[in-house]
Coordinates of N, CA, C and O in Angstrom, one line a residue:
S1 N 27.1 -21.0 49.3 CA 26.3 -20.4 48.3 C 25.0 -20.0 48.8 O 24.4 -20.7 49.7
N2 N 24.5 -18.9 48.4 CA 23.2 -18.4 48.8 C 22.1 -18.9 47.9 O 21.8 -18.4 46.9
T3 N 21.3 -19.9 48.4 CA 20.3 -20.6 47.6 C 19.0 -19.8 47.6 O 18.1 -20.1 46.8
S4 N 18.9 -18.7 48.4 CA 17.7 -17.9 48.4 C 17.8 -16.7 47.5 O 16.9 -15.9 47.4
A5 N 18.9 -16.6 46.7 CA 19.0 -15.5 45.8 C 17.9 -15.6 44.7 O 17.6 -16.6 44.2
S6 N 17.3 -14.4 44.4 CA 16.2 -14.3 43.5 C 16.8 -14.5 42.1 O 17.9 -14.1 41.7
W7 N 15.9 -15.1 41.3 CA 16.2 -15.3 39.8 C 16.1 -13.9 39.2 O 15.2 -13.1 39.5
S8 N 16.9 -13.6 38.3 CA 16.9 -12.3 37.5 C 17.2 -12.6 36.1 O 18.2 -13.3 35.8
Y9 N 16.4 -12.1 35.2 CA 16.7 -12.3 33.8 C 18.0 -11.7 33.3 O 18.6 -12.2 32.4
T10 N 18.4 -10.6 34.0 CA 19.7 -10.0 33.6 C 20.9 -10.8 34.0 O 21.9 -10.8 33.3
R11 N 20.8 -11.6 35.1 CA 21.9 -12.4 35.6 C 21.8 -13.8 35.0 O 22.8 -14.5 34.8
H12 N 20.6 -14.3 34.7 CA 20.4 -15.7 34.4 C 20.0 -16.0 32.9 O 19.7 -17.1 32.6
T13 N 20.0 -15.0 32.1 CA 19.8 -15.2 30.7 C 20.8 -14.5 29.8 O 21.5 -13.6 30.3
T14 N 20.9 -14.8 28.6 CA 21.8 -14.2 27.6 C 21.0 -13.8 26.4 O 20.2 -14.5 25.9
K15 N 21.2 -12.5 26.0 CA 20.5 -12.0 24.8 C 21.3 -12.5 23.6 O 22.5 -12.4 23.5
I16 N 20.5 -13.1 22.6 CA 21.1 -13.5 21.3 C 20.0 -13.1 20.3 O 18.8 -13.1 20.5
P17 N 20.5 -12.9 19.0 CA 19.6 -12.6 18.0 C 18.7 -13.9 17.7 O 19.2 -15.0 17.9
T18 N 17.5 -13.6 17.2 CA 16.6 -14.8 16.9 C 15.8 -14.5 15.7 O 15.6 -13.4 15.3
N19 N 15.4 -15.6 15.1 CA 14.5 -15.5 13.9 C 13.2 -16.2 14.2 O 12.6 -16.7 13.3
S20 N 12.9 -16.2 15.5 CA 11.7 -17.0 15.9 C 10.4 -16.1 15.7 O 10.0 -15.3 16.6
F21 N 9.8 -16.3 14.5 CA 8.6 -15.6 14.2 C 8.0 -16.4 13.1 O 8.6 -17.1 12.4
G22 N 6.7 -16.2 12.9 CA 6.0 -16.9 11.8 C 4.6 -17.3 12.1 O 4.0 -16.8 13.0
Y23 N 4.1 -18.2 11.3 CA 2.7 -18.7 11.4 C 2.8 -20.1 12.0 O 3.7 -20.9 11.8
I24 N 1.7 -20.4 12.8 CA 1.6 -21.7 13.4 C 0.3 -22.3 12.8 O -0.8 -21.8 12.9
D25 N 0.5 -23.5 12.1 CA -0.7 -24.1 11.5 C -1.2 -25.2 12.5 O -0.8 -26.4 12.4
F26 N -2.0 -24.8 13.5 CA -2.6 -25.8 14.4 C -3.6 -26.7 13.7 O -3.7 -27.8 14.1
I27 N -4.4 -26.1 12.8 CA -5.5 -26.8 12.2 C -5.3 -26.7 10.7 O -5.1 -25.6 10.2
E28 N -5.5 -27.8 10.0 CA -5.3 -27.8 8.5 C -6.4 -26.9 7.8 O -6.2 -26.6 6.7
S29 N -7.4 -26.5 8.5 CA -8.5 -25.8 7.9 C -8.2 -24.3 7.7 O -9.0 -23.6 7.1
F30 N -7.0 -23.8 8.2 CA -6.7 -22.4 7.9 C -6.4 -22.3 6.4 O -5.5 -23.0 5.9
L31 N -7.1 -21.4 5.8 CA -7.0 -21.3 4.3 C -5.8 -20.4 3.9 O -5.3 -20.6 2.8
D32 N -5.5 -19.4 4.6 CA -4.5 -18.5 4.2 C -3.8 -17.9 5.5 O -4.3 -18.1 6.6
T33 N -2.8 -17.1 5.2 CA -2.0 -16.5 6.3 C -2.8 -15.4 7.1 O -2.4 -15.0 8.2
N34 N -3.9 -15.0 6.5 CA -4.7 -14.0 7.3 C -5.5 -14.6 8.4 O -5.9 -13.9 9.3
T35 N -5.7 -15.9 8.4 CA -6.4 -16.6 9.5 C -5.5 -17.5 10.3 O -6.0 -18.1 11.3
M36 N -4.3 -17.6 9.9 CA -3.4 -18.5 10.7 C -2.8 -17.7 11.9 O -2.5 -16.6 11.7
P37 N -2.7 -18.4 13.0 CA -2.1 -17.8 14.2 C -0.6 -17.4 13.9 O 0.1 -18.1 13.2
Y38 N -0.2 -16.3 14.4 CA 1.1 -15.7 14.2 C 1.8 -15.7 15.5 O 1.2 -15.4 16.5
F39 N 3.1 -16.0 15.5 CA 3.8 -15.9 16.8 C 5.1 -15.0 16.5 O 5.6 -14.9 15.4
L40 N 5.5 -14.4 17.6 CA 6.7 -13.5 17.5 C 7.4 -13.6 18.9 O 6.8 -13.4 19.9
R41 N 8.7 -13.9 18.8 CA 9.5 -14.0 20.0 C 10.2 -12.7 20.2 O 10.9 -12.2 19.3
L42 N 10.0 -12.0 21.3 CA 10.6 -10.7 21.6 C 11.4 -10.8 22.9 O 11.1 -11.5 23.8
D43 N 12.3 -9.9 23.0 CA 13.1 -9.7 24.2 C 12.2 -8.9 25.2 O 11.4 -8.1 24.8
I44 N 12.4 -9.2 26.5 CA 11.6 -8.5 27.5 C 11.8 -7.0 27.5 O 10.9 -6.2 27.9
D45 N 12.9 -6.5 26.9 CA 13.2 -5.1 26.9 C 12.7 -4.4 25.5 O 13.0 -3.3 25.3
T46 N 12.0 -5.2 24.7 CA 11.5 -4.6 23.4 C 10.6 -3.5 23.7 O 9.7 -3.6 24.6
S47 N 10.8 -2.3 23.1 CA 10.0 -1.2 23.4 C 8.5 -1.3 22.9 O 8.3 -2.0 21.9
P48 N 7.6 -0.8 23.7 CA 6.2 -0.9 23.3 C 6.0 -0.2 21.9 O 5.1 -0.7 21.1
A49 N 6.7 0.8 21.5 CA 6.6 1.4 20.2 C 7.0 0.4 19.1 O 6.3 0.3 18.1
K50 N 8.0 -0.4 19.3 CA 8.4 -1.4 18.3 C 7.4 -2.5 18.2 O 7.1 -3.0 17.1
I51 N 6.9 -2.9 19.4 CA 5.8 -4.0 19.3 C 4.6 -3.5 18.6 O 4.0 -4.2 17.8
T52 N 4.2 -2.2 18.9 CA 3.1 -1.6 18.2 C 3.3 -1.6 16.7 O 2.4 -1.9 15.9
E53 N 4.5 -1.1 16.3 CA 4.8 -1.1 14.9 C 4.7 -2.5 14.2 O 4.1 -2.6 13.2
L54 N 5.2 -3.5 14.9 CA 5.2 -4.8 14.4 C 3.7 -5.3 14.2 O 3.4 -5.9 13.2
M55 N 2.9 -5.0 15.1 CA 1.5 -5.5 15.1 C 0.7 -4.7 14.1 O -0.1 -5.2 13.4
L56 N 0.8 -3.4 14.1 CA 0.0 -2.5 13.2 C 0.5 -2.5 11.8 O -0.3 -2.7 10.9
E57 N 1.7 -2.3 11.6 CA 2.2 -2.2 10.2 C 2.6 -3.5 9.6 O 2.3 -3.7 8.4
K58 N 3.3 -4.3 10.3 CA 3.8 -5.6 9.6 C 2.7 -6.6 9.6 O 2.6 -7.3 8.6
R59 N 1.8 -6.7 10.6 CA 0.8 -7.7 10.6 C -0.6 -7.1 10.1 O -1.5 -7.9 9.8
G60 N -0.7 -5.8 10.0 CA -1.9 -5.2 9.5 C -3.1 -5.3 10.5 O -4.2 -5.3 10.0
I61 N -2.8 -5.4 11.8 CA -3.9 -5.5 12.7 C -4.3 -4.1 13.0 O -3.5 -3.1 13.1
H62 N -5.6 -3.9 13.2 CA -6.2 -2.5 13.4 C -5.8 -2.0 14.8 O -5.5 -2.8 15.7
R63 N -5.7 -0.7 15.0 CA -5.4 -0.1 16.3 C -6.6 -0.3 17.2 O -7.7 0.0 16.8
P64 N -6.4 -0.8 18.4 CA -7.5 -1.1 19.3 C -8.1 0.2 19.9 O -7.4 1.2 20.1
R65 N -9.4 0.2 20.1 CA -10.0 1.3 20.9 C -10.2 0.8 22.3 O -10.4 1.7 23.2
L66 N -10.0 -0.5 22.5 CA -10.1 -1.0 23.9 C -9.2 -2.2 24.0 O -9.1 -3.0 23.0
I67 N -8.5 -2.4 25.1 CA -7.7 -3.6 25.3 C -8.4 -4.4 26.5 O -8.6 -3.8 27.5
M68 N -8.7 -5.6 26.2 CA -9.3 -6.5 27.2 C -8.2 -7.5 27.7 O -7.8 -8.3 26.9
S69 N -7.8 -7.3 28.9 CA -6.8 -8.2 29.5 C -7.6 -9.3 30.3 O -8.3 -9.0 31.3
V70 N -7.5 -10.5 29.8 CA -8.4 -11.6 30.4 C -7.5 -12.6 31.1 O -6.8 -13.4 30.4
F71 N -7.6 -12.7 32.4 CA -6.8 -13.7 33.2 C -7.7 -14.3 34.2 O -8.7 -13.7 34.6
G72 N -7.4 -15.5 34.6 CA -8.3 -16.1 35.6 C -7.8 -17.5 36.1 O -6.6 -17.7 36.2
E73 N -8.8 -18.4 36.3 CA -8.5 -19.7 36.9 C -7.5 -20.5 36.1 O -7.3 -20.3 34.9
S74 N -6.9 -21.4 36.9 CA -5.9 -22.3 36.3 C -6.5 -23.5 35.5 O -7.7 -23.7 35.6
Y75 N -5.7 -24.2 34.8 CA -6.2 -25.3 34.0 C -6.8 -26.4 34.9 O -7.7 -27.1 34.4
K76 N -6.5 -26.5 36.1 CA -7.0 -27.5 37.0 C -8.5 -27.3 37.2 O -9.3 -28.2 37.5
D77 N -8.9 -26.0 37.2 CA -10.3 -25.7 37.4 C -11.2 -25.6 36.2 O -12.4 -25.7 36.2
I78 N -10.5 -25.3 35.0 CA -11.2 -25.2 33.8 C -10.7 -26.3 32.8 O -9.7 -26.1 32.3
D79 N -11.5 -27.4 32.7 CA -11.1 -28.4 31.8 C -12.3 -28.8 31.0 O -13.3 -28.2 31.0
E80 N -12.2 -29.9 30.2 CA -13.3 -30.3 29.3 C -14.5 -30.6 30.1 O -15.6 -30.3 29.6
N81 N -14.4 -31.3 31.2 CA -15.6 -31.6 32.1 C -16.3 -30.3 32.5 O -17.5 -30.2 32.5
F82 N -15.5 -29.3 33.0 CA -16.1 -28.0 33.4 C -16.8 -27.4 32.2 O -17.9 -26.9 32.4
L83 N -16.2 -27.4 31.0 CA -16.9 -26.8 29.9 C -18.2 -27.5 29.5 O -19.2 -26.9 29.2
K84 N -18.2 -28.9 29.6 CA -19.4 -29.6 29.3 C -20.5 -29.3 30.4 O -21.7 -29.2 30.0
R85 N -20.1 -29.3 31.6 CA -21.1 -29.0 32.7 C -21.7 -27.6 32.6 O -22.7 -27.3 33.1
N86 N -20.9 -26.7 32.1 CA -21.2 -25.3 32.1 C -21.3 -24.7 30.7 O -21.0 -23.6 30.4
S87 N -21.7 -25.5 29.7 CA -21.7 -25.1 28.3 C -22.6 -23.9 28.0 O -22.2 -23.0 27.2
E88 N -23.7 -23.8 28.7 CA -24.6 -22.6 28.4 C -23.9 -21.4 29.0 O -23.9 -20.3 28.3
L89 N -23.3 -21.5 30.2 CA -22.6 -20.3 30.8 C -21.4 -19.9 29.9 O -21.2 -18.7 29.6
F90 N -20.6 -20.9 29.4 CA -19.5 -20.6 28.5 C -20.0 -19.9 27.3 O -19.4 -19.0 26.8
A91 N -21.1 -20.4 26.7 CA -21.6 -19.8 25.4 C -22.0 -18.4 25.6 O -21.7 -17.5 24.8
K92 N -22.7 -18.1 26.7 CA -23.1 -16.7 27.0 C -21.9 -15.8 27.3 O -21.9 -14.7 26.8
L93 N -21.0 -16.3 28.1 CA -19.8 -15.5 28.4 C -19.0 -15.2 27.2 O -18.6 -14.0 26.9
T94 N -18.7 -16.2 26.4 CA -17.9 -15.9 25.2 C -18.6 -15.1 24.1 O -18.0 -14.2 23.5
A95 N -19.9 -15.3 24.0 CA -20.7 -14.5 23.1 C -20.7 -13.0 23.5 O -20.5 -12.1 22.7
G96 N -20.8 -12.8 24.8 CA -20.8 -11.4 25.3 C -19.4 -10.8 25.1 O -19.3 -9.6 24.7
L97 N -18.3 -11.5 25.4 CA -17.0 -11.0 25.3 C -16.7 -10.7 23.8 O -16.1 -9.7 23.4
L98 N -17.1 -11.6 22.9 CA -16.8 -11.4 21.5 C -17.6 -10.2 20.9 O -17.1 -9.4 20.1
N99 N -18.9 -10.1 21.3 CA -19.6 -9.0 20.8 C -19.1 -7.6 21.4 O -19.0 -6.7 20.6
A100 N -18.7 -7.6 22.6 CA -18.1 -6.4 23.2 C -16.8 -6.1 22.5 O -16.6 -4.9 22.2
A101 N -16.0 -7.1 22.2 CA -14.7 -6.9 21.5 C -14.9 -6.4 20.1 O -14.2 -5.4 19.7
K102 N -15.9 -6.9 19.4 CA -16.1 -6.5 18.0 C -16.7 -5.1 18.0 O -16.2 -4.3 17.1
T103 N -17.6 -4.8 18.8 CA -18.2 -3.4 18.7 C -17.3 -2.3 19.2 O -17.4 -1.2 18.8
T104 N -16.3 -2.7 20.0 CA -15.3 -1.7 20.5 C -14.0 -1.8 19.8 O -13.1 -1.0 20.2
E105 N -13.8 -2.6 18.8 CA -12.6 -2.9 18.1 C -11.5 -3.2 19.1 O -10.4 -2.6 19.0
A106 N -11.7 -4.1 20.0 CA -10.8 -4.4 21.1 C -9.8 -5.5 20.6 O -10.0 -6.2 19.7
W107 N -8.8 -5.6 21.4 CA -7.8 -6.7 21.4 C -7.9 -7.4 22.7 O -8.1 -6.8 23.7
F108 N -7.8 -8.8 22.6 CA -7.7 -9.6 23.8 C -6.3 -9.8 24.2 O -5.5 -10.2 23.3
F109 N -5.9 -9.7 25.4 CA -4.6 -10.1 25.9 C -4.8 -11.2 26.9 O -5.6 -11.0 27.8
T110 N -4.1 -12.3 26.8 CA -4.1 -13.4 27.8 C -2.7 -13.8 28.1 O -1.7 -13.3 27.5
A111 N -2.6 -14.8 29.0 CA -1.3 -15.4 29.3 C -0.8 -16.3 28.2 O 0.4 -16.6 28.2
G112 N -1.6 -16.6 27.2 CA -1.1 -17.3 26.0 C -0.9 -18.7 26.1 O -0.3 -19.4 25.2
Y113 N -1.4 -19.4 27.2 CA -1.3 -20.8 27.3 C -2.5 -21.5 26.9 O -3.6 -21.0 27.0
D114 N -2.4 -22.8 26.6 CA -3.5 -23.6 26.2 C -4.2 -24.2 27.5 O -4.3 -25.4 27.6
C115 N -4.6 -23.4 28.4 CA -5.3 -23.8 29.6 C -6.0 -22.6 30.2 O -5.7 -21.5 29.9
G116 N -6.9 -23.0 31.1 CA -7.6 -21.9 31.8 C -8.4 -20.9 31.0 O -8.9 -21.3 29.9
V117 N -8.4 -19.7 31.5 CA -9.1 -18.6 30.8 C -8.5 -18.3 29.4 O -9.2 -18.0 28.4
S118 N -7.2 -18.5 29.3 CA -6.5 -18.2 28.0 C -7.1 -19.2 27.0 O -7.3 -18.8 25.8
K119 N -7.3 -20.4 27.4 CA -7.8 -21.4 26.4 C -9.2 -21.1 26.0 O -9.6 -21.2 24.9
L120 N -10.0 -20.6 27.0 CA -11.4 -20.3 26.7 C -11.5 -19.1 25.7 O -12.2 -19.2 24.7
I121 N -10.6 -18.1 25.9 CA -10.6 -17.0 24.9 C -10.1 -17.4 23.6 O -10.7 -17.1 22.5
G122 N -9.1 -18.2 23.5 CA -8.5 -18.7 22.3 C -9.6 -19.6 21.5 O -9.8 -19.4 20.3
R123 N -10.2 -20.4 22.3 CA -11.3 -21.3 21.7 C -12.4 -20.4 21.2 O -13.0 -20.7 20.1
A124 N -12.8 -19.4 21.9 CA -14.0 -18.6 21.5 C -13.7 -17.9 20.2 O -14.5 -17.8 19.3
V125 N -12.5 -17.2 20.2 CA -12.1 -16.5 18.9 C -11.9 -17.4 17.8 O -12.3 -17.2 16.7
G126 N -11.2 -18.5 18.0 CA -10.9 -19.5 17.0 C -12.1 -20.2 16.4 O -12.2 -20.5 15.3
N127 N -13.1 -20.5 17.3 CA -14.3 -21.2 16.9 C -15.3 -20.3 16.1 O -16.2 -20.8 15.5
S128 N -15.1 -19.0 16.2 CA -16.0 -18.1 15.6 C -15.3 -17.5 14.3 O -14.6 -16.5 14.4
R129 N -15.5 -18.1 13.2 CA -14.9 -17.6 11.9 C -15.3 -16.2 11.6 O -14.5 -15.5 11.0
S130 N -16.5 -15.7 12.1 CA -16.8 -14.3 11.8 C -16.0 -13.3 12.6 O -16.0 -12.2 12.3
F131 N -15.3 -13.8 13.6 CA -14.5 -12.9 14.5 C -13.0 -13.1 14.2 O -12.2 -12.3 14.6
I132 N -12.6 -14.2 13.6 CA -11.2 -14.5 13.6 C -10.3 -13.4 13.0 O -9.2 -13.2 13.4
N133 N -10.8 -12.7 12.0 CA -10.0 -11.6 11.4 C -10.3 -10.3 12.0 O -9.8 -9.3 11.6
V134 N -11.3 -10.2 12.9 CA -11.7 -9.0 13.5 C -11.2 -8.7 14.9 O -10.8 -7.6 15.2
I135 N -11.0 -9.8 15.7 CA -10.6 -9.6 17.0 C -9.3 -10.3 17.3 O -9.2 -11.5 17.3
P136 N -8.2 -9.5 17.4 CA -6.9 -10.1 17.7 C -6.9 -10.7 19.1 O -7.3 -10.0 20.1
A137 N -6.5 -11.9 19.3 CA -6.3 -12.5 20.6 C -4.8 -12.7 20.7 O -4.2 -13.5 20.0
I138 N -4.2 -12.0 21.7 CA -2.7 -11.9 21.8 C -2.3 -12.6 23.1 O -2.7 -12.1 24.2
G139 N -1.6 -13.6 23.0 CA -1.1 -14.3 24.2 C 0.3 -14.0 24.5 O 1.2 -14.0 23.6
I140 N 0.6 -13.6 25.7 CA 2.0 -13.2 26.1 C 2.4 -14.3 27.1 O 1.9 -14.3 28.2
G141 N 3.4 -15.1 26.7 CA 3.9 -16.1 27.6 C 5.4 -16.2 27.6 O 6.1 -15.5 26.9
F142 N 5.9 -17.1 28.5 CA 7.3 -17.3 28.6 C 7.8 -18.3 27.5 O 7.2 -19.3 27.3
W143 N 8.8 -17.9 26.8 CA 9.3 -18.8 25.7 C 9.7 -20.2 26.3 O 9.4 -21.2 25.6
G144 N 10.2 -20.2 27.5 CA 10.5 -21.5 28.0 C 9.4 -22.4 28.3 O 9.5 -23.6 28.5
A145 N 8.1 -21.9 28.3 CA 6.9 -22.7 28.6 C 6.2 -23.1 27.3 O 5.2 -23.8 27.3
V146 N 6.8 -22.7 26.1 CA 6.1 -23.0 24.8 C 6.5 -24.5 24.5 O 7.7 -24.8 24.3
A147 N 5.5 -25.3 24.3 CA 5.7 -26.7 23.9 C 6.3 -26.7 22.4 O 5.9 -25.9 21.6
S148 N 7.2 -27.6 22.2 CA 7.8 -27.8 20.9 C 8.4 -26.5 20.3 O 8.5 -26.3 19.1
R149 N 8.9 -25.6 21.2 CA 9.5 -24.4 20.8 C 10.7 -24.6 19.8 O 11.0 -23.7 19.0
D150 N 11.4 -25.7 19.9 CA 12.5 -25.9 19.0 C 12.1 -26.0 17.6 O 12.9 -25.8 16.7
R151 N 10.8 -26.4 17.3 CA 10.3 -26.4 16.0 C 9.9 -25.0 15.4 O 9.7 -24.9 14.3
L152 N 10.0 -24.0 16.3 CA 9.6 -22.6 15.9 C 10.8 -21.8 15.6 O 10.7 -20.6 15.4
V153 N 12.0 -22.3 15.7 CA 13.2 -21.5 15.5 C 13.7 -21.8 14.1 O 13.7 -22.9 13.6

């Protein structure tokens, strides 16, 4: 057997219909579905047109004038101690990103994980109630990496 064969989603996965979508109630303080995080499981071959339709028409998110793709350091480098030691830097960085996103009607795209730069962006948008309905923060991750994904089906 050839153990060096590359993994391929077409060879190593099976497409099946799914009903994996809905709201995630991370915090009890979300008052309505307009402020609750939404998740949607999509096939890798889903057309950009279909994704756009789902986001604009079904979720009512505004069309962006700018897309900000934010990626960076891993969770090992950005943790609670890092944030405490660099709180002023973090505050300035997130304030700048949020203001830029609001004035340009931007969307944030991240890797969607609760670590590293993705966590910083999620925390910045989530902690700022004045931005939560204005700036979409969209995380794109692998379904297999989602914790407790069995509860989302």
